[in-house]
Every structure is written in C-alpha cells, then in structure tokens.
Amino acid sequence: MNDKKIVAVLCDHGCRNGSKIKYDELKTNLKKSEVIEDFLLVNKACDSGVEFLDAYKGRKILFGGCSLLEERGIYSKIKERLGLKNGEFRSFDVKADLYDLYPDKVNLEELLVCKILSMGTLLYHAEPYEEERIKPAEGILVYGDGITALRTARALAEEDISVEVLETGEQFLSPGLFSQHFGRPDQRGLSSVVSADERRKSERNRVAGFKNVRFLPSDAFLSFETVEDGFVFTFKSGEKRKFGTVVIAPEREEEQSRETGALNLTDLYGKIVCGEPLKGEVVFLLDYAADTSPEVFKDVLLAGKYIKRRFASEVRILMKNAKVSVSGAQELYDECREQGIIFFKYLEDLTLKNNYGDFEIEGTDLYTGDKFLIKEPDILVIPGRSILSPRSKNFAEALELLTISDRYPQPDSLWRLPNETNRPGVFVAYPTGDNSIASLLFSVRARLSTAGIAVNEHIPVVDEDKCVYCLTCVRVCPFKAMTTDSESRVAKVLRTVCQGCGSCAAECPAEAIQLRNLTGESLYQGIRALG
Amino acid sequence: MEESLLIIYCSEGGRKALQKMSSEGFRLPSGVCTFELPCTGRINDVMLMETLQNGVRGIFVAGCREENCKYLDGNKRALRRIKRIKKLLSDAGIEGKHIEMQTFGPDEGKRLYSAINDFAGKVGVS
C-alpha cells in the first residue's frame, strides 16, 4: 500500500450562497483523521489558477467543486501541473452530490467531514497506475447477406475500409419493409417499388465491384475466440483470421397480423403508398408483445407525423419502454407532440380486447396515474416482432450476444447506442433504412480511428493464489470479459472488454477478485468513514 | 452512525434520480448518508452486513431501472442478492426490513424521495 496522504481541497464559490460553514471546525475535524494531511479552502477555483497547489506536490489530491471545474478542465490542469498519475487524484461534485441533497437547516460541517473522509479513504487506498490503451485489430467482418449487410459493406468500402462479408447462404429476406423497399413515407412513389430479391442481387453485384470487399463462402466459419484486440475466427479451411470489429446484420420479419384486424407497420406503409385515406382515430400500440426497438419507434413517429399532417387524423401512440435513442428521434418526438399527437406511457396493466376487429384498449398512464380507455379505433397498428434469421441467430449466440425473447439482439438499454451490443466491437446494423447504417458507421469509425481503447480504471485483478477456477466470474460477467487460462487454471480478464462494474468482485466466492482502486477493503472503510 | 440511514446508489441511474430529486426541490431527511458505487452489482453480503453491524439503522440501495442497467444486469443481480440477505437476516432473528433496494429511472426523482421517506419511516429514522 502506498502511504501518501491526502490533501483535501474544497471550492467555495457560489455553490451555496450565504453558507455559514465553519471551516476552522471542519479543518480540525478532518485533520484528526489518519488519511487527511491538510485541508484547503479555495475561493472561485474555476477562475483562479492552480498554482496554489504547488506546495503540495507529491501528495494525493481530493477536490470538491462544482461541475464547472470539470467543464473548464481545471481538474486536468491540476493533474498535469502536479504530475499526478491516475489513482492519485479524485474529484467530487460537492454541489450536486451533497449541498443540493439536504435541507438548509442541516449540519453541513458534519456531512462534509463524512463525505471527504469517505472519498479520502477510497483515494488513500488507491494505487497510482499508468493509463493503458489497446488498439483494436484491423479487419472488419460483416455477417449476413441481406440488403442491410450488403449496404453496410458498401458504405464501409466506399470509405476505403477493407471489409469481409461472411454470407449466411440462406437468402432470408424480410417480406417487405417499407423503408427498405419504398423509401420513407414522405418520399414515396409507387414507381420505385422493386422486388426485394432484385434489389439484393443488384446490390450484391455493386458490392462485389469494390476491390476492398471480400466475400467469404457461406457456412465457412467454425469457431472463434475473443482476444483483447478483437476476435479470432477459425474457418473450415483451417485459416485463422483476426477481426477487430464485427457487424452482424439481421433481416427483419414481421408477423402477419391480418387475421386479427390490426395492421403491422408494413401493412400501414402499404396503405400509405397506395394513397388510402387513414382518417379517424389512428392508434399505435408499441411494446405490446415485445419491446419496440428504437429504430422502429422512429419509423412509427415518422408515420404518425405523416398521417397527422396529411389526413388530420387523431393519432395516439401507446408505449411502455420505447426509447428515442436513435439520432433525430428526440426532435421527431417533440415535433409529434407539437402537432398534437397524444402519447400514453402505459403501465403493466394494459388489456387489449378484440371483438371481431373492434378493439378496446384499457390501461393506466404512468405519469398522470389516470385510467384511459380507447374504444373501437378506426385503425390500430401493432408493429410486428422483429427476429433474427435462423443462421444469424446461431451466429449471435456463438458470439454470446444478449438477445431478447424473440431473438433480436439486445434488450434496449438507455446507456447504449442502438447499434451497440454487450460485446465491445460487435455492432448490429438494423434493417431500417439508411439512418441506422449512418449511425452504425459512426460507431465503427470511432472504433477504428481511436488511438486505442482505454482500459477501465476499475478492472478486476485476479489473485492467482486465491482463484479456485470455479468460473463464477465467467458466468456473471455481462460483457464476457472474463476468460479462463486452462494452463494455469485461473480466471483471466480481457482488459479492453471489461467496463468495470464489479459484478465479478461481488460474486467471487473465493474473494480472489478485487477491482483496481476500488477494493472491497477500501469500500468497507469508505462506508465506515461515513459514521 | 447511530440512528442514521445509508443510501448506496449507482453512478448512473441512481445518481441521476437523486439529482433529479434535488432539482425538483425534495430534500433528504437529515441523518442520511450517501455512498456511490459504479454499479449496484458491486454490492455484496459482507459490505451490507458490516455496515449494519457498525450501527447503521438501514441501507437503501437505489439502482437503475430494470433493463436499463449500463452494465446490463448488475441491478438484477443486486436485487437477487439483497433478497437473499434479507432472508438470511430474518433467519438470524433480525428483521429484513433494514435493507431495501429499489430501481429508478433518471426521471423518477419524486418516487425516489417517497421511497426513501417510506423506508426511513419503516426503520425509524426521521
């Protein structure tokens, strides 16, 4: 352990106007602790220089300020000036995480002492470390032979990126998705309707014309393993190839819903293209059988906006979990609200009654808590499920991608872009038009151009003497960052894959795993210091 | 830490809900301390037991809403673990009510506020 003591600095400007914190008392209380060497108070740290810290070179610094300091880069200035390594500096937002949480009359000195001691303890136990960056390997593999896979390959090839396309060889095609086959609702035109198969063939010829695209024969891949900078695929020919980035391009199929009397999105697009009037009350029911993907939600918003504008219908969108995480969807959502489309966010209790095509929807709104009842809407649209084609499903399972109940990759998560998966380096090209390919390209380019993937501060460190090779960590890791070393019989961490959540450290029965700079011992002491 | 309550929150959804709560004008009861973890999935038995042993009246864990965990299923693991610890505690003759975990979306400041207050009332911290 390193015995450098902590210098705690607190900025006191504007965070709490007219505060009457007794700093002398604070200082004496803090100095009683073993970990705090000194306590400084700065006024307006965001404007003053960082020179006042020069006297404290060689100590660890704990800085409490507001978010402005982070924005103005004061923290990085301090780190640079004092030559602090990672693990020797820590900051906390004293305004958002402390002052704002408590009522005015509370004893702030006591709370501040607790907070500083707790954070200080964590910092005291932290070991300095050099930041590592690992560059992903170069190759890109696109899996799939539908129109989405081909378009993705072409978009990459046009940017002078070498691509290899691994075909599934099963010609599984979506029966007819509007945005692929007709264009967007407001740029429609029946003349542009070309059959899906023809589109695919012409696209394949175009893609094959690129020099930097190589088609791998279907069913050629045998096994793969994850390494720190990508994936090593073994092919049936015995060839081994390393790819830093994998794009999986599923096709989408919608369930036929004609029997029920409700429309799916494809049916609705068909009606729009044929110019059928969509008047009266139009209701979209999302997240009903399975969660709606963000890309589909965007399509629904587009269609809803079009119907509202063109036919002045009453449009209602019922949703539960749909997210606006696709680029442009938030603006579209706001626009829809402005135009008078009504959104309901329903709770679990939604019931849908179908009386020979006359629907009755009953549920409770999350925000108002009111019950709503929609009776016999003129048109009810339930976007169908989206599924992976059987081979893509196997491929996704081999890569250990998380799939939702209907086998479409990824349960939605607010924190991830829609084309990202739980395995860093594996992306999904959604079969929903050019938008999704553009956002995919953005992610892929970001991965290719990075100077290397930074290794998370809190990566797990495995104590090889304690590890009993029970593989609990391998099972619990949500990102599949834990692998095994069968020779030495200990668990191994793939440093680029780990995101530092600590699930493995919490579950390890032998307590052999500790997170870097967040060890169990320091956590216990940090919590204890709150007392 | 006598008569106090500890809130352990994750640095994603839990933290955002807490900040939303303060921005909506709700304040924590006094005698409540907060502690941040990268993910609620880091919580383990020893941590909670030790904290209770040190005299904290109650531990409230605030994680991300299900399906929205940045680390995919850290919150679900924590929920399961806490369920187990509650059972262990009640087997040992201590009521399980001293530990509770709930999940919150970043916009659910008000619900977090009422959940914390309910919990504080249950364990007898005002």
mmCIF file of C-alpha atoms in Angstrom, chain A residues 66-218:
data_model
loop_
_atom_site.group_PDB
_atom_site.id
_atom_site.type_symbol
_atom_site.label_atom_id
_atom_site.label_comp_id
_atom_site.label_asym_id
_atom_site.label_seq_id
_atom_site.Cartn_x
_atom_site.Cartn_y
_atom_site.Cartn_z
ATOM 1 C CA CYS A 66 -18.963 22.013 -8.816
ATOM 2 C CA SER A 67 -19.433 20.666 -12.336
ATOM 3 C CA LEU A 68 -17.995 23.906 -13.755
ATOM 4 C CA LEU A 69 -14.489 22.819 -12.757
ATOM 5 C CA GLU A 70 -14.770 19.667 -14.811
ATOM 6 C CA GLU A 71 -16.166 21.609 -17.774
ATOM 7 C CA ARG A 72 -13.366 24.171 -17.686
ATOM 8 C CA GLY A 73 -10.723 21.496 -17.457
ATOM 9 C CA ILE A 74 -9.419 22.645 -14.086
ATOM 10 C CA TYR A 75 -9.062 19.076 -12.879
ATOM 11 C CA SER A 76 -6.879 18.043 -15.807
ATOM 12 C CA LYS A 77 -4.803 21.201 -15.280
ATOM 13 C CA ILE A 78 -4.213 20.229 -11.672
ATOM 14 C CA LYS A 79 -3.253 16.705 -12.646
ATOM 15 C CA GLU A 80 -0.856 17.998 -15.251
ATOM 16 C CA ARG A 81 0.755 20.652 -13.062
ATOM 17 C CA LEU A 82 1.340 18.380 -10.102
ATOM 18 C CA GLY A 83 2.259 15.422 -12.278
ATOM 19 C CA LEU A 84 -0.432 13.288 -10.694
ATOM 20 C CA LYS A 85 -0.947 9.837 -12.083
ATOM 21 C CA ASN A 86 -4.305 8.151 -12.369
ATOM 22 C CA GLY A 87 -5.295 6.968 -8.926
ATOM 23 C CA GLU A 88 -3.705 9.957 -7.219
ATOM 24 C CA PHE A 89 -6.488 12.404 -7.889
ATOM 25 C CA ARG A 90 -10.194 12.255 -7.279
ATOM 26 C CA SER A 91 -12.888 14.857 -7.541
ATOM 27 C CA PHE A 92 -16.471 15.014 -6.439
ATOM 28 C CA ASP A 93 -19.327 17.314 -7.222
ATOM 29 C CA VAL A 94 -19.893 18.945 -3.868
ATOM 30 C CA LYS A 95 -22.949 20.803 -5.059
ATOM 31 C CA ALA A 96 -24.901 18.073 -6.800
ATOM 32 C CA ASP A 97 -23.837 15.220 -4.548
ATOM 33 C CA LEU A 98 -24.000 16.977 -1.210
ATOM 34 C CA TYR A 99 -25.327 20.510 -0.755
ATOM 35 C CA ASP A 100 -28.322 20.132 -3.013
ATOM 36 C CA LEU A 101 -29.452 16.912 -1.422
ATOM 37 C CA TYR A 102 -30.021 18.251 2.051
ATOM 38 C CA PRO A 103 -32.319 20.884 3.518
ATOM 39 C CA ASP A 104 -30.820 24.223 4.589
ATOM 40 C CA LYS A 105 -31.033 23.667 8.304
ATOM 41 C CA VAL A 106 -28.918 20.529 8.289
ATOM 42 C CA ASN A 107 -25.470 20.372 9.908
ATOM 43 C CA LEU A 108 -23.286 20.748 6.842
ATOM 44 C CA GLU A 109 -19.928 20.517 8.587
ATOM 45 C CA GLU A 110 -20.703 17.019 9.752
ATOM 46 C CA LEU A 111 -21.846 15.912 6.309
ATOM 47 C CA LEU A 112 -18.819 17.462 4.646
ATOM 48 C CA VAL A 113 -16.468 15.725 7.044
ATOM 49 C CA CYS A 114 -18.187 12.393 6.316
ATOM 50 C CA LYS A 115 -18.077 12.887 2.565
ATOM 51 C CA ILE A 116 -14.451 14.000 2.488
ATOM 52 C CA LEU A 117 -13.336 11.213 4.809
ATOM 53 C CA SER A 118 -15.215 8.608 2.810
ATOM 54 C CA MET A 119 -13.870 9.768 -0.544
ATOM 55 C CA GLY A 120 -10.450 10.314 1.011
ATOM 56 C CA THR A 121 -10.352 6.746 2.279
ATOM 57 C CA LEU A 122 -11.067 5.416 -1.192
ATOM 58 C CA LEU A 123 -8.336 7.624 -2.608
ATOM 59 C CA TYR A 124 -5.905 6.713 0.153
ATOM 60 C CA HIS A 125 -6.168 3.052 -0.749
ATOM 61 C CA ALA A 126 -5.893 3.673 -4.489
ATOM 62 C CA GLU A 127 -2.684 2.725 -6.252
ATOM 63 C CA PRO A 128 -1.324 5.003 -8.947
ATOM 64 C CA TYR A 129 -1.315 3.431 -12.391
ATOM 65 C CA GLU A 130 -0.361 4.332 -15.936
ATOM 66 C CA GLU A 131 -3.193 4.547 -18.411
ATOM 67 C CA GLU A 132 -3.087 1.772 -20.966
ATOM 68 C CA ARG A 133 -4.585 1.874 -24.415
ATOM 69 C CA ILE A 134 -5.019 -1.148 -26.596
ATOM 70 C CA LYS A 135 -5.645 -0.724 -30.291
ATOM 71 C CA PRO A 136 -8.283 -2.967 -31.856
ATOM 72 C CA ALA A 137 -7.169 -5.220 -34.710
ATOM 73 C CA GLU A 138 -7.811 -4.024 -38.229
ATOM 74 C CA GLY A 139 -10.164 -6.389 -40.045
ATOM 75 C CA ILE A 140 -13.910 -5.908 -40.252
ATOM 76 C CA LEU A 141 -16.310 -8.793 -40.672
ATOM 77 C CA VAL A 142 -19.889 -8.233 -41.803
ATOM 78 C CA TYR A 143 -22.193 -11.167 -41.201
ATOM 79 C CA GLY A 144 -25.340 -11.566 -43.272
ATOM 80 C CA ASP A 145 -26.318 -11.500 -46.914
ATOM 81 C CA GLY A 146 -29.473 -9.476 -46.876
ATOM 82 C CA ILE A 147 -29.757 -5.950 -48.136
ATOM 83 C CA THR A 148 -28.658 -4.469 -44.801
ATOM 84 C CA ALA A 149 -25.428 -6.445 -44.731
ATOM 85 C CA LEU A 150 -24.650 -5.509 -48.325
ATOM 86 C CA ARG A 151 -25.427 -1.846 -47.789
ATOM 87 C CA THR A 152 -23.247 -1.789 -44.688
ATOM 88 C CA ALA A 153 -20.389 -3.449 -46.563
ATOM 89 C CA ARG A 154 -20.738 -0.952 -49.414
ATOM 90 C CA ALA A 155 -20.838 2.028 -47.064
ATOM 91 C CA LEU A 156 -17.645 0.824 -45.391
ATOM 92 C CA ALA A 157 -15.945 0.022 -48.697
ATOM 93 C CA GLU A 158 -16.771 3.477 -50.012
ATOM 94 C CA GLU A 159 -14.750 4.872 -47.136
ATOM 95 C CA ASP A 160 -11.716 2.801 -48.158
ATOM 96 C CA ILE A 161 -12.135 0.358 -45.333
ATOM 97 C CA SER A 162 -11.460 -3.272 -46.178
ATOM 98 C CA VAL A 163 -14.441 -5.457 -45.409
ATOM 99 C CA GLU A 164 -15.041 -9.160 -45.429
ATOM 100 C CA VAL A 165 -18.589 -10.352 -45.832
ATOM 101 C CA LEU A 166 -19.450 -13.708 -44.347
ATOM 102 C CA GLU A 167 -22.615 -14.827 -46.093
ATOM 103 C CA THR A 168 -25.241 -16.891 -44.377
ATOM 104 C CA GLY A 169 -26.178 -18.522 -47.654
ATOM 105 C CA GLU A 170 -29.847 -18.785 -46.887
ATOM 106 C CA GLN A 171 -31.413 -15.837 -48.683
ATOM 107 C CA PHE A 172 -33.684 -14.990 -45.819
ATOM 108 C CA LEU A 173 -35.390 -11.777 -46.729
ATOM 109 C CA SER A 174 -37.793 -9.524 -44.993
ATOM 110 C CA PRO A 175 -41.131 -9.847 -46.787
ATOM 111 C CA GLY A 176 -41.399 -6.151 -47.293
ATOM 112 C CA LEU A 177 -40.255 -3.446 -45.034
ATOM 113 C CA PHE A 178 -41.320 -0.027 -46.121
ATOM 114 C CA SER A 179 -38.136 1.902 -45.619
ATOM 115 C CA GLN A 180 -36.093 -0.678 -47.483
ATOM 116 C CA HIS A 181 -38.353 -1.164 -50.416
ATOM 117 C CA PHE A 182 -40.230 2.050 -50.871
ATOM 118 C CA GLY A 183 -38.234 4.825 -49.226
ATOM 119 C CA ARG A 184 -39.528 6.976 -46.413
ATOM 120 C CA PRO A 185 -43.264 7.758 -46.115
ATOM 121 C CA ASP A 186 -42.891 11.287 -47.343
ATOM 122 C CA GLN A 187 -40.691 10.498 -50.328
ATOM 123 C CA ARG A 188 -42.890 7.693 -51.533
ATOM 124 C CA GLY A 189 -43.827 6.822 -55.042
ATOM 125 C CA LEU A 190 -45.009 3.510 -56.385
ATOM 126 C CA SER A 191 -42.601 3.680 -59.305
ATOM 127 C CA SER A 192 -39.674 2.994 -57.002
ATOM 128 C CA VAL A 193 -41.054 -0.339 -55.848
ATOM 129 C CA VAL A 194 -38.637 -3.064 -56.814
ATOM 130 C CA SER A 195 -38.872 -6.581 -55.501
ATOM 131 C CA ALA A 196 -36.661 -7.361 -52.588
ATOM 132 C CA ASP A 197 -34.793 -10.104 -54.366
ATOM 133 C CA GLU A 198 -33.919 -7.906 -57.330
ATOM 134 C CA ARG A 199 -32.692 -5.196 -55.029
ATOM 135 C CA ARG A 200 -30.485 -7.666 -53.225
ATOM 136 C CA LYS A 201 -28.985 -9.063 -56.410
ATOM 137 C CA SER A 202 -28.136 -5.688 -57.856
ATOM 138 C CA GLU A 203 -26.706 -4.565 -54.529
ATOM 139 C CA ARG A 204 -24.539 -7.669 -54.349
ATOM 140 C CA ASN A 205 -23.157 -7.011 -57.831
ATOM 141 C CA ARG A 206 -22.360 -3.457 -56.845
ATOM 142 C CA VAL A 207 -20.618 -4.520 -53.659
ATOM 143 C CA ALA A 208 -18.649 -7.230 -55.459
ATOM 144 C CA GLY A 209 -17.246 -4.500 -57.717
ATOM 145 C CA PHE A 210 -15.294 -2.991 -54.852
ATOM 146 C CA LYS A 211 -11.684 -4.126 -54.598
ATOM 147 C CA ASN A 212 -11.602 -3.983 -50.826
ATOM 148 C CA VAL A 213 -14.582 -6.266 -50.297
ATOM 149 C CA ARG A 214 -14.022 -9.969 -49.991
ATOM 150 C CA PHE A 215 -16.867 -12.442 -49.835
ATOM 151 C CA LEU A 216 -16.274 -15.427 -47.629
ATOM 152 C CA PRO A 217 -18.219 -18.530 -48.592
ATOM 153 C CA SER A 218 -21.310 -19.201 -46.569
#
